XYZ file of C-alpha atoms in Angstrom:
463
model
C 55.805 -35.873 51.054
C 55.577 -36.813 47.391
C 52.142 -38.217 48.058
C 51.090 -35.060 49.804
C 52.425 -32.938 46.926
C 50.411 -34.926 44.401
C 47.267 -34.545 46.457
C 47.855 -30.812 46.830
C 48.596 -30.465 43.145
C 45.359 -32.178 42.255
C 43.588 -29.919 44.692
C 44.724 -26.928 42.660
C 44.150 -28.625 39.277
C 40.836 -30.362 39.473
C 38.578 -27.212 39.685
C 39.393 -26.499 36.007
C 36.735 -29.060 35.104
C 34.149 -27.649 37.502
C 32.354 -25.661 34.757
C 29.146 -25.373 36.734
C 30.631 -23.627 39.736
C 29.097 -20.373 41.058
C 30.588 -17.019 41.941
C 31.853 -13.983 40.049
C 35.121 -13.542 38.248
C 37.422 -10.569 38.049
C 39.811 -10.217 35.146
C 42.143 -7.241 35.377
C 39.897 -4.241 35.937
C 36.914 -5.552 33.941
C 34.028 -7.602 35.285
C 32.767 -10.526 33.194
C 29.646 -12.268 34.418
C 28.875 -14.874 31.783
C 28.352 -18.456 33.006
C 31.731 -19.627 31.727
C 33.600 -16.745 33.335
C 31.784 -17.348 36.599
C 32.897 -20.960 36.494
C 36.462 -19.914 35.780
C 36.288 -17.482 38.668
C 35.102 -20.228 40.971
C 37.996 -22.372 39.792
C 40.461 -19.588 40.541
C 39.004 -19.191 43.998
C 39.207 -22.915 44.669
C 42.782 -22.994 43.397
C 43.743 -20.188 45.754
C 42.222 -21.985 48.748
C 44.066 -25.161 47.872
C 47.407 -23.390 47.621
C 46.962 -22.146 51.203
C 46.549 -25.740 52.472
C 49.712 -26.790 50.646
C 53.013 -27.100 52.512
C 55.711 -24.520 51.776
C 57.969 -27.145 50.164
C 55.323 -27.884 47.496
C 54.263 -24.289 46.940
C 56.338 -23.918 43.735
C 54.577 -26.922 42.167
C 51.195 -25.469 43.061
C 52.155 -22.183 41.413
C 53.090 -24.024 38.207
C 49.672 -25.660 38.006
C 48.016 -22.368 38.938
C 49.843 -20.609 36.112
C 48.696 -23.235 33.634
C 45.153 -22.853 34.873
C 45.230 -19.025 34.569
C 46.571 -19.287 31.033
C 43.732 -21.649 30.069
C 41.257 -19.377 31.853
C 42.252 -16.355 29.778
C 42.094 -18.418 26.598
C 38.607 -19.512 27.632
C 37.555 -15.883 28.175
C 38.898 -14.850 24.764
C 37.074 -17.746 23.103
C 33.887 -16.805 24.959
C 34.240 -13.172 23.879
C 34.792 -14.210 20.261
C 31.796 -16.514 20.438
C 29.649 -13.727 21.890
C 30.823 -11.254 19.231
C 30.079 -13.736 16.447
C 26.686 -14.482 17.981
C 25.836 -10.785 18.164
C 26.946 -10.355 14.551
C 24.728 -13.242 13.493
C 21.835 -11.762 15.478
C 22.471 -8.387 13.863
C 22.382 -10.019 10.428
C 19.106 -11.666 11.388
C 17.628 -8.325 12.446
C 18.771 -6.721 9.223
C 17.192 -9.543 7.271
C 13.868 -8.961 9.018
C 14.138 -5.214 8.441
C 14.960 -5.726 4.778
C 11.700 -7.594 4.199
C 8.953 -5.342 2.755
C 6.166 -4.271 5.071
C 4.165 -2.072 2.666
C 2.162 -3.748 -0.115
C 1.499 -1.572 -3.170
C -1.058 -3.149 -5.508
C -1.033 -2.005 -9.137
C -4.366 -2.468 -10.956
C -4.556 -2.131 -14.748
C -7.535 -1.015 -16.807
C -9.762 -2.390 -19.548
C -8.336 -4.912 -22.039
C -4.962 -4.689 -20.323
C -2.485 -6.837 -18.394
C 0.225 -6.542 -15.732
C 2.755 -5.736 -18.469
C 1.171 -2.264 -18.641
C 2.981 -1.528 -15.378
C 6.488 -2.515 -16.522
C 7.865 1.024 -16.508
C 5.967 2.134 -13.404
C 7.013 -0.930 -11.427
C 10.695 -0.471 -12.263
C 10.579 3.242 -11.502
C 8.759 2.804 -8.195
C 11.173 0.086 -7.071
C 14.054 2.437 -7.789
C 12.469 5.397 -6.019
C 10.727 3.711 -3.077
C 13.285 1.102 -2.025
C 12.940 -2.303 -0.422
C 10.290 -1.333 2.087
C 7.598 -1.697 -0.597
C 6.376 -4.931 -2.113
C 5.103 -3.790 -5.505
C 2.600 -6.248 -6.940
C 0.951 -5.934 -10.360
C -2.450 -7.633 -10.309
C -3.107 -10.305 -12.926
C -6.584 -11.550 -11.989
C -8.511 -9.374 -14.478
C -6.570 -9.480 -17.706
C -7.934 -8.612 -21.156
C -11.562 -9.720 -21.739
C -12.083 -10.518 -18.044
C -12.524 -6.785 -17.650
C -15.834 -7.081 -19.575
C -17.516 -9.363 -17.023
C -18.620 -6.664 -14.600
C -17.098 -4.568 -11.826
C -18.340 -6.784 -8.986
C -16.736 -9.948 -10.346
C -13.482 -8.162 -11.116
C -13.460 -6.590 -7.659
C -13.961 -9.957 -5.991
C -11.169 -11.568 -8.027
C -8.838 -8.718 -7.152
C -9.719 -9.024 -3.463
C -8.993 -12.758 -3.504
C -5.669 -12.135 -5.227
C -4.631 -9.503 -2.688
C -5.486 -11.821 0.195
C -3.280 -14.531 -1.288
C -0.357 -12.107 -1.449
C -0.935 -10.953 2.121
C -1.114 -14.509 3.446
C 2.157 -15.437 1.749
C 4.065 -12.404 3.065
C 4.079 -12.267 6.846
C 6.102 -9.048 7.074
C 3.351 -6.866 5.562
C 1.803 -4.189 7.776
C 0.510 -1.523 5.361
C -1.279 -1.499 2.026
C -1.794 0.988 -0.832
C -3.434 0.834 -4.261
C -2.421 2.478 -7.540
C -4.962 1.918 -10.314
C -5.367 3.068 -13.892
C -8.641 3.737 -15.705
C -11.266 1.021 -15.133
C -8.868 -0.565 -12.643
C -9.745 2.227 -10.223
C -13.354 0.998 -10.066
C -12.180 -2.603 -9.645
C -9.990 -1.457 -6.764
C -12.818 0.502 -5.125
C -14.987 -2.605 -5.162
C -12.142 -4.835 -3.955
C -11.336 -2.704 -0.900
C -14.980 -2.907 0.181
C -14.641 -6.701 0.096
C -11.356 -6.522 2.032
C -12.531 -3.910 4.539
C -12.950 -4.768 8.202
C -14.066 -2.175 10.767
C -12.146 -4.015 13.471
C -11.585 -2.592 16.908
C -8.421 -4.597 17.522
C -5.049 -5.355 16.010
C -3.827 -8.926 15.752
C -6.448 -10.152 18.172
C -5.557 -7.577 20.861
C -8.200 -5.301 22.398
C -8.182 -1.798 20.992
C -6.810 -0.149 24.134
C -3.955 -2.671 24.391
C -3.225 -2.391 20.685
C -3.111 1.393 20.991
C -0.508 1.126 23.742
C 1.628 -1.195 21.625
C 1.430 0.685 18.332
C 2.150 4.318 17.549
C -0.609 6.906 17.328
C -0.741 6.826 13.548
C -1.303 3.072 13.313
C -3.749 2.987 16.202
C -5.730 5.794 14.598
C -5.951 3.914 11.289
C -6.957 0.713 13.038
C -9.961 2.447 14.549
C -10.978 3.587 11.069
C -10.701 0.088 9.707
C -8.259 -2.226 7.993
C -7.907 -3.490 4.428
C -6.949 -7.175 4.142
C -5.891 -6.951 7.775
C -3.343 -4.223 6.956
C -3.162 -0.522 7.670
C -4.487 1.353 4.577
C -2.262 4.233 3.480
C -2.777 5.450 -0.129
C -5.573 4.975 -2.642
C -4.488 6.498 -5.964
C -6.268 6.429 -9.313
C -5.080 7.559 -12.744
C -7.764 8.621 -15.245
C -10.503 6.519 -13.623
C -14.189 7.095 -14.607
C -15.467 7.423 -11.041
C -18.775 8.919 -12.222
C -19.164 6.569 -15.169
C -18.886 7.552 -18.825
C -22.375 8.780 -19.431
C -23.033 12.376 -20.276
C -21.427 15.156 -22.227
C -17.751 14.500 -22.932
C -17.420 11.851 -20.219
C -16.432 9.458 -23.004
C -14.466 11.895 -25.180
C -14.100 9.752 -28.291
C -17.863 10.269 -28.823
C -16.859 13.902 -29.465
C -19.768 15.169 -27.385
C -22.144 14.522 -30.304
C -25.707 13.905 -29.053
C -26.399 11.196 -31.629
C -23.320 9.182 -30.591
C -23.975 9.647 -26.873
C -27.542 8.481 -27.481
C -26.463 5.316 -29.301
C -23.552 4.401 -27.033
C -25.437 3.107 -23.924
C -27.479 0.382 -25.651
C -24.511 -0.643 -27.831
C -21.849 -0.686 -25.095
C -22.927 -4.002 -23.486
C -22.580 -5.724 -26.858
C -18.889 -4.820 -27.012
C -17.820 -4.636 -23.383
C -20.431 -6.775 -21.649
C -21.794 -6.088 -18.171
C -19.025 -3.595 -17.514
C -20.373 -1.403 -20.333
C -23.877 -1.137 -18.870
C -22.407 -0.362 -15.449
C -20.244 2.439 -16.844
C -23.293 3.906 -18.624
C -25.378 3.510 -15.413
C -28.024 1.375 -17.119
C -27.338 -1.874 -15.239
C -29.983 -3.624 -13.209
C -33.701 -3.158 -12.833
C -35.178 0.318 -13.306
C -36.066 0.665 -9.622
C -32.610 -0.352 -8.405
C -29.728 2.146 -8.155
C -26.916 1.494 -10.636
C -23.773 -0.071 -9.214
C -21.650 3.090 -9.400
C -24.228 4.967 -7.323
C -24.239 2.187 -4.724
C -20.427 2.327 -4.683
C -20.660 5.963 -3.552
C -22.182 4.872 -0.243
C -22.204 2.246 2.476
C -24.979 -0.154 1.575
C -25.912 -3.820 1.703
C -23.518 -4.486 -1.196
C -20.502 -3.251 0.753
C -18.987 -0.546 2.939
C -17.613 1.366 -0.031
C -17.253 4.786 1.607
C -15.949 3.384 4.876
C -13.340 1.384 2.983
C -12.171 4.460 1.070
C -12.268 6.511 4.250
C -9.950 4.065 5.999
C -7.081 5.157 3.734
C -4.831 7.871 5.035
C -4.763 9.587 1.640
C -6.854 9.467 -1.550
C -5.445 10.983 -4.750
C -7.068 11.464 -8.163
C -4.872 12.042 -11.216
C -6.976 13.349 -14.104
C -6.216 14.362 -17.698
C -7.655 17.801 -18.356
C -7.717 17.202 -22.123
C -6.724 14.847 -24.943
C -7.894 11.734 -23.066
C -10.106 9.930 -25.584
C -11.414 7.398 -23.031
C -12.121 9.211 -19.750
C -13.210 12.815 -19.347
C -11.740 15.311 -16.898
C -14.955 15.655 -14.906
C -15.481 11.976 -14.155
C -11.821 11.253 -13.381
C -11.522 14.195 -10.973
C -15.020 13.816 -9.403
C -16.063 17.367 -10.242
C -19.227 19.057 -11.405
C -19.264 20.841 -14.734
C -19.337 24.181 -12.910
C -16.232 23.231 -10.915
C -14.045 22.833 -13.985
C -11.825 25.858 -14.449
C -9.118 26.405 -16.995
C -6.008 24.746 -15.567
C -2.519 26.273 -15.666
C -0.445 25.341 -18.689
C 2.880 25.395 -16.882
C 4.108 22.171 -15.286
C 5.060 21.972 -11.637
C 8.782 22.061 -10.994
C 10.256 18.596 -11.444
C 7.012 17.027 -12.670
C 6.509 17.633 -16.358
C 2.828 17.738 -17.449
C 1.561 17.855 -13.846
C -0.050 21.287 -13.882
C -2.072 21.634 -10.691
C -2.671 20.047 -7.278
C -5.769 20.817 -5.230
C -6.904 19.432 -1.901
C -10.679 19.174 -1.547
C -11.763 18.666 2.077
C -14.754 16.466 2.910
C -18.215 17.934 2.596
C -20.882 16.899 5.047
C -23.661 15.060 3.252
C -26.385 12.527 3.878
C -24.942 10.492 1.061
C -26.387 9.579 -2.329
C -30.070 8.946 -2.881
C -32.044 7.200 -5.602
C -35.300 9.150 -5.648
C -38.430 8.020 -7.566
C -37.680 10.475 -10.359
C -34.283 8.825 -10.813
C -35.953 5.422 -11.207
C -38.300 6.855 -13.837
C -35.411 8.530 -15.658
C -33.442 5.286 -15.601
C -36.341 3.300 -17.022
C -36.830 5.881 -19.762
C -33.118 5.825 -20.558
C -33.181 2.024 -20.790
C -36.321 1.740 -22.906
C -36.011 4.772 -25.181
C -32.594 6.393 -24.781
C -33.403 9.780 -26.259
C -31.076 12.700 -25.725
C -33.457 14.305 -23.257
C -33.966 11.138 -21.217
C -30.247 10.406 -21.162
C -29.273 13.914 -20.044
C -31.919 14.027 -17.319
C -30.913 10.668 -15.897
C -27.219 11.448 -16.044
C -27.595 14.787 -14.285
C -29.442 13.158 -11.402
C -26.958 10.327 -11.066
C -23.870 12.502 -11.361
C -24.996 14.813 -8.595
C -25.844 11.927 -6.286
C -22.513 10.163 -6.901
C -20.591 13.369 -6.231
C -22.539 13.916 -3.015
C -21.581 10.454 -1.869
C -17.887 10.603 -2.786
C -17.299 14.134 -1.518
C -18.005 12.923 2.017
C -14.288 12.111 1.932
C -11.350 14.409 1.340
C -9.490 14.043 -1.962
C -6.248 15.368 -3.371
C -6.855 16.165 -7.042
C -3.898 16.309 -9.413
C -4.524 17.739 -12.875
C -2.362 16.526 -15.768
C -2.076 18.170 -19.179
C -0.200 16.704 -22.146
C -0.951 19.680 -24.400
C 2.784 20.179 -25.032
C 3.594 16.490 -25.532
C 4.621 15.124 -28.919
C 1.594 12.837 -28.957
C -1.024 14.541 -26.729
C -3.865 12.312 -27.968
C -2.204 9.370 -26.205
C -2.955 11.024 -22.870
C -4.942 8.082 -21.473
C -1.910 5.798 -21.751
C 0.687 8.523 -21.210
C -0.540 9.130 -17.671
C 0.853 5.790 -16.514
C 3.485 5.229 -19.234
C 1.864 2.095 -20.616
C 4.784 1.686 -23.017
C 8.101 3.334 -22.266
C 8.767 4.152 -25.939
C 5.365 5.519 -26.972
C 4.041 6.973 -23.710
C 7.149 8.293 -21.960
C 5.596 11.773 -21.739
C 4.050 10.571 -18.466
C 7.395 10.065 -16.701
C 6.807 13.240 -14.675
C 3.429 11.934 -13.511
C 4.997 8.668 -12.330
C 7.656 10.665 -10.460
C 4.898 12.673 -8.768
C 3.105 9.458 -7.769
C 6.325 8.045 -6.311
C 6.975 11.177 -4.270
C 3.367 11.171 -3.020
C 3.845 7.590 -1.822
C 7.128 8.473 -0.125
C 5.551 11.471 1.582
C 2.842 9.362 3.180
C 5.340 6.652 4.104
C 7.469 9.116 6.073
C 4.662 11.119 7.666
C 3.874 10.522 11.323
C 0.291 11.706 11.517
C -2.358 12.616 8.960
C -5.611 14.342 9.951
C -8.868 12.428 9.611
C -10.058 14.668 6.796
C -7.275 13.484 4.487
């Protein structure tokens, strides 16, 4: 009988180690279907069957072992539940970590004879206002005298630098540019280098990619990508989009004909190839100047397509007191389109006086007619006032025709009430927090413009 009791006791005890058993467990009124609970359930079932084959005289001993087993089973379930909870918490932390990584690259591009330190205030302010979703990167590939070596070279260096950042940061999905002064032209050239009119996302066919991404992203992907990312904002601050040639386009010449006549041939001596490109005298007489080519899609690059891929394009322009870049060239307007701006700032944005959206205008794009080639040659050989004005008028009109194929938001800035209004060119991006803090309202407006596009769900093609 003792032998039989031992056998029966083992029959009820041994299933505790059968962790691979099948079946479903039932604990109280709750079902638990994890592998360990299923095994425990199987053990319970086996234990019950064994107790039925036991004799009545040994039933008490079987119950003792069964009670021990049930106690261990519940401890096992609690341990499993704790393990699952901890695992879910760890997984949740992992998800949060992925979500905390930035997915929007904002590239800051400085101007002539400058460095990334020019963005110290802007970078700190944007980080505070935009949050962790943005990776704010101040470009350093075109510092100081490197800005004299020509727009193409600077654009290529900037493009290479952006690609390095993108390759090192796997979480990035979107890209925007914020550029000051000459940096705006460097950025326009760089995005043409980085542009790809791809019909797929991450190697997927366009129709499959569209089904996997939201409408906004799919729409942008059909328009093209920049560095493999979805282009969102292209913003310039006081950039000479039409060059600096012509009346008051380079304000420190004071609009004096004699100074504007002498400036083009002298500029390359001081600012190298960049100077001749800004004055539209670069290259052979029969070849369009670089800035005119950058107002089109041509063999040098898909400049308009690259700009058009961005969801939003914004021009911030100083209406006065900017000694480096005139209002007309920085806002891409004709002389006849300049009207007296309001003097009152917009609420919450001191010195931002007006915002205008200019929709795209259908155009065949810029041309370089024979008369333009003749005017360019005359301006290069004998830069008289008449030759210079004639050439500039032709070029300005053609560049505007090319760039107005896209829609632009134009933001006018006036520092007429600032303590130091003549520092407008550096005020507009707060180059130094102590000397140029009048532009704090402009930076706030830029930040809110970026946030608006980040939160929007769909932007029409015209914008």
